Coordinates of C-alpha atoms in Angstrom, one line a residue:
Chain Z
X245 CA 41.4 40.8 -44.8
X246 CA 41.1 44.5 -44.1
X247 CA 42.0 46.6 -41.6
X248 CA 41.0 50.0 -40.2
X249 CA 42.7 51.8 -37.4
X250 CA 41.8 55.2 -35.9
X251 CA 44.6 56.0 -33.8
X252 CA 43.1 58.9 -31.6
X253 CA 40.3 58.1 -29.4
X254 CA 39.4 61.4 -28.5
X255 CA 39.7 64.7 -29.7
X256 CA 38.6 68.1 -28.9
X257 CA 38.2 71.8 -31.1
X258 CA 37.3 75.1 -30.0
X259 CA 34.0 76.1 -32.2
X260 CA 34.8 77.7 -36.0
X261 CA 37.6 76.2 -35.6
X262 CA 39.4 73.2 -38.2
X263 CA 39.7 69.5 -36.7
X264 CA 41.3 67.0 -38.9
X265 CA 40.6 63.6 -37.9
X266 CA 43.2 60.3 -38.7
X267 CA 42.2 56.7 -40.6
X268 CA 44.8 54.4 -41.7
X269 CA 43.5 51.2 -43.7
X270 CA 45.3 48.3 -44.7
X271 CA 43.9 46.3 -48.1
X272 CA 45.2 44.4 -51.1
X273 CA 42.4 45.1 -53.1
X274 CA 42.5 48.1 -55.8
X275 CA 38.7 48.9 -56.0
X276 CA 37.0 49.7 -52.6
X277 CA 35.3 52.5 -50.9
X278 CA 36.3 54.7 -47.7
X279 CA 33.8 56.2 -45.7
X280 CA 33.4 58.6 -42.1
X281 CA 30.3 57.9 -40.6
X282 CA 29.1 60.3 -37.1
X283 CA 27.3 59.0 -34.5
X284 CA 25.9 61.7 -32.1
X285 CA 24.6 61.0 -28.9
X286 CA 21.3 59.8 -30.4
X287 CA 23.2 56.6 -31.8
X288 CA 22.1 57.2 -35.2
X289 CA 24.9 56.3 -38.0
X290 CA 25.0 59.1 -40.3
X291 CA 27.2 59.3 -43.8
X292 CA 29.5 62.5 -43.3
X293 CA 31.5 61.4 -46.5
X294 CA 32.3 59.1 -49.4
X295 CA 35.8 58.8 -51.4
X296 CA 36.0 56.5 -54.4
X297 CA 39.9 54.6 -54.8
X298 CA 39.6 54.8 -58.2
X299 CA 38.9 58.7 -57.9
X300 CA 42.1 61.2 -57.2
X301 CA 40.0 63.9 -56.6
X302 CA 39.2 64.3 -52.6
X303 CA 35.4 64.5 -52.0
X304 CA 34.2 67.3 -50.2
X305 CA 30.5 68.0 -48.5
X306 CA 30.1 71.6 -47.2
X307 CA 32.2 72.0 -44.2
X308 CA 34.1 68.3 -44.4
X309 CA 36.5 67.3 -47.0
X310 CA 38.8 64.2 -47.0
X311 CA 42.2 64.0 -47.6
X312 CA 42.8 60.4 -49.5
X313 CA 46.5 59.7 -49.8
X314 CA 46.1 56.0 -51.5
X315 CA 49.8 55.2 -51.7
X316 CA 49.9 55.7 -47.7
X317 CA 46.4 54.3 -47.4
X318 CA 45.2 56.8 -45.5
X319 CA 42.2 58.7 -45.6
X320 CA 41.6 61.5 -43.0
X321 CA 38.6 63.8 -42.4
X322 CA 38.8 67.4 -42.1
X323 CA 35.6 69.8 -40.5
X324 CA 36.1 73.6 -40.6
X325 CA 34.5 75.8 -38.9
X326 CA 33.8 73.3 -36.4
X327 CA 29.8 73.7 -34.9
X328 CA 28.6 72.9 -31.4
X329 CA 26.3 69.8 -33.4
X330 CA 29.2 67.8 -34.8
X331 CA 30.0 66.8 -31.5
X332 CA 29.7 62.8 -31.7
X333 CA 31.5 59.7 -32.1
X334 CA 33.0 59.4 -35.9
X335 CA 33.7 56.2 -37.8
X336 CA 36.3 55.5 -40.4
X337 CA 35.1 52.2 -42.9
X338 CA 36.0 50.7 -45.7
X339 CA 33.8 48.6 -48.3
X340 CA 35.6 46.6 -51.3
X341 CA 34.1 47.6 -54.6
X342 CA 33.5 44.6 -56.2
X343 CA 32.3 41.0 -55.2
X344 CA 35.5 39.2 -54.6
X345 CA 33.5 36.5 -52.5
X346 CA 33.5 35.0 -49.2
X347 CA 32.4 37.3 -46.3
X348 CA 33.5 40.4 -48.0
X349 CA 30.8 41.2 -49.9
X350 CA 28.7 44.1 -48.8
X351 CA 31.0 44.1 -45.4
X352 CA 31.9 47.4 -44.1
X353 CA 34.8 47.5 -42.1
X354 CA 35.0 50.1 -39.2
X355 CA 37.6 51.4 -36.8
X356 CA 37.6 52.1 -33.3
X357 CA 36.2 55.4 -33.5
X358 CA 37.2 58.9 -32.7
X359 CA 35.0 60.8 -30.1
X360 CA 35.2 64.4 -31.0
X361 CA 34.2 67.5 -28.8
X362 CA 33.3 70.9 -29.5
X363 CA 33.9 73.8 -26.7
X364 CA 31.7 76.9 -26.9
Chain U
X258 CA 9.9 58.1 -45.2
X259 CA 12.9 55.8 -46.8
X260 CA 14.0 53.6 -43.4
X261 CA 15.3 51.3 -41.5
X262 CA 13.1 50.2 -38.3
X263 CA 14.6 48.3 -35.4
X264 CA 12.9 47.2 -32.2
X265 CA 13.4 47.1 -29.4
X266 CA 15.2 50.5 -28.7
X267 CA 16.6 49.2 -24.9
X268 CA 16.3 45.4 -23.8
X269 CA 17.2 43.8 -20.4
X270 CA 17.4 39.9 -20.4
X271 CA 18.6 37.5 -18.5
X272 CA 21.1 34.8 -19.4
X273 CA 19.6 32.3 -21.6
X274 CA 16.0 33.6 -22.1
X275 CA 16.2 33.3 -25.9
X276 CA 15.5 36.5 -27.7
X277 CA 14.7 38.7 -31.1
X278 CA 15.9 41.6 -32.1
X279 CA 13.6 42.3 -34.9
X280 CA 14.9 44.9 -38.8
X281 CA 12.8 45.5 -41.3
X282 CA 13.4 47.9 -44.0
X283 CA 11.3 49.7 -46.6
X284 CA 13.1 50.3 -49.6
X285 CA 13.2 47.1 -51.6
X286 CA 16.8 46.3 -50.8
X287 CA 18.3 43.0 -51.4
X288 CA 21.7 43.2 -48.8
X289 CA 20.9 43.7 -45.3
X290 CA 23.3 43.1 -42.4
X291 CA 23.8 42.7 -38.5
X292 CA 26.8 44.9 -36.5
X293 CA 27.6 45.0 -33.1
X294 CA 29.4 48.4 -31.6
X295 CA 31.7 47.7 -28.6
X296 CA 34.1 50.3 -27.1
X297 CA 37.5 50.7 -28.8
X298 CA 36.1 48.0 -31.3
X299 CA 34.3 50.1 -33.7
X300 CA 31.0 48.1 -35.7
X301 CA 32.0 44.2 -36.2
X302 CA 29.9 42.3 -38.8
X303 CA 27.7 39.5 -37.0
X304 CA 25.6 38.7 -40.2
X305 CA 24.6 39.6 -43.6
X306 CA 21.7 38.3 -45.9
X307 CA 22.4 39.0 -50.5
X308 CA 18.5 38.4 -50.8
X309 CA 15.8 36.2 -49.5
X310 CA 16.7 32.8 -47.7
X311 CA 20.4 33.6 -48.7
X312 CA 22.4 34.2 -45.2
X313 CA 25.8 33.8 -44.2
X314 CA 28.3 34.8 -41.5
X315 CA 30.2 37.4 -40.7
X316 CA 33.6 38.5 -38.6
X317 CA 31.2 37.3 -35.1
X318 CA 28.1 35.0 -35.9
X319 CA 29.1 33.1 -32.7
X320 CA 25.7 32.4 -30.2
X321 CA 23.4 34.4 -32.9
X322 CA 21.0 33.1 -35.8
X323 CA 19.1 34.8 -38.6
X324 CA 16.6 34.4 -41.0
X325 CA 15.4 36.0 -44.3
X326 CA 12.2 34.9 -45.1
X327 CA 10.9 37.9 -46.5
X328 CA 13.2 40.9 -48.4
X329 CA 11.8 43.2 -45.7
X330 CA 12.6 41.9 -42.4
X331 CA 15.7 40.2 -41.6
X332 CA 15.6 39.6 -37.6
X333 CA 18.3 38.6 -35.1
X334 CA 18.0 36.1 -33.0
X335 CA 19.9 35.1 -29.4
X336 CA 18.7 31.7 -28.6
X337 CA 21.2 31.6 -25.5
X338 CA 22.2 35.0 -24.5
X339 CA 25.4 35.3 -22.3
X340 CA 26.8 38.9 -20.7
X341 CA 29.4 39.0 -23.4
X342 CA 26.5 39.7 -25.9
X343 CA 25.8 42.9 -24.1
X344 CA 26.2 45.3 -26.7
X345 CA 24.7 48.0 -29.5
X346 CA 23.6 46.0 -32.3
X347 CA 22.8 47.9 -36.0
X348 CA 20.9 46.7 -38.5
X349 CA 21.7 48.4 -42.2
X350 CA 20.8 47.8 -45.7
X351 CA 21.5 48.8 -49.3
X352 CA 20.4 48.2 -52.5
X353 CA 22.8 45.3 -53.8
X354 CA 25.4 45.3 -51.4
X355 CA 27.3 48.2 -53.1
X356 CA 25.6 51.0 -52.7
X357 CA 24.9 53.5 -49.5
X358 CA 23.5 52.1 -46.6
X359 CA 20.8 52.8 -44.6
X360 CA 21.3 52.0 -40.6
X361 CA 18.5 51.2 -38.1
X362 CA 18.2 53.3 -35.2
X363 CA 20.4 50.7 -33.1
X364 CA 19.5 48.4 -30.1
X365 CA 21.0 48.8 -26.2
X366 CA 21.2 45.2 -24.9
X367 CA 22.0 44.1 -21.4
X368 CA 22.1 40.4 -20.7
X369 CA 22.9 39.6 -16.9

């Protein structure tokens, strides 16, 4: 089974400023997929970013980038120039990549979440 | 508009008043699934559906049912509800079960 643990429940960055939220995961599979999801006050799930395992290179979409470290199976989330609107809840999850049966298939795996606030 | 469409938005029940919490999507995917958000829990799996009349459970299928009768709509159902069901339930899909998904814009239950 997998695991997912975001170990700080809340955190809080002055506007244009850099916030780098923590994921841990714990897998035995090889092929999978990590994502960060937001979830602003309006509840809607929205994909921030995707990371491949199999790719080294850290994906990256505008202001956020990832830092994938696969040997310490971790995969954080960095925002720069932090704006007033990515204040919201944000998700780590992970997805295996292949159908290895039984209830993994499809199953996306979250953490606790990370409630992130941005001061004027 | 590519989308997942979940109703209701809010529901108040009472306990044991069976209920639905009704998904459908438009975008031809085969995997849809069922999560429940609680606090310091994250999004738990309840159920997940590979393609018509295929179903089976996930991490917390306890006190819910499903049904997949069309690739469309795949509804959740409480036939019991208890106060520990209180919670904000997702429905999401994707393609084949390894693609993006798509999320629904979640439902606020209260059971009391």
């Amino acid at each position: 089974a997998q695991t997912v643990t975001q170990s700080q429940p809340e955190m809080s960055v002055q506007e244009a400023e850099t916030v780098t939220l923590s994921c841990t995961y714990d897998t035995s599979e090889n092929n999978y997929y990590l994502f960060w999801y937001k979830q602003p006050p309006s509840r809607q799930m929205i994909l921030v970013i995707r990371q491949e395992a199999y790719k080294q290179q850290n994906a990256t979409e505008n202001r956020f980038s990832v830092n994938f470290q696969k040997a310490a199976k971790s995969f954080s989330l960095k925002i720069s120039d932090s704006q007033l609107g990515d204040t919201a809840m944000y998700f780590c999850a992970f997805r295996v990549g292949s159908w290895a049966g039984g209830t993994s298939y499809g199953k996306l795996t979250f953490g606790q979440g990370t409630i992130l606030t941005v001061h004027p | 508009e590519a989308q997942v469409t979940q109703n209701p938005r809010y529901l108040i029940t009472v306990t044991g008043k069976k209920l639905t919490v009704t998904c459908s999507q438009n975008m031809n995917h085969e995997y849809m699934s069922w999560y429940r958000q609680d606090p310091g829990l994250g999004l738990r799996q309840i159920y997940y559906s590979m393609n018509v009349e295929v179903t089976d459970k996930g991490d917390v299928p306890e006190g819910y049912k499903v049904s997949r009768k069309e690739k469309r709509n795949f509804p959740l159902i409480l036939e019991s509800p208890s106060p520990n069901q209180t919670s904000l339930y997702f429905c999401a899909s994707n393609r084949d079960g390894r693609g993006g998904y798509t999320f629904g814009s979640g439902t606020r239950l209260t059971v009391v």
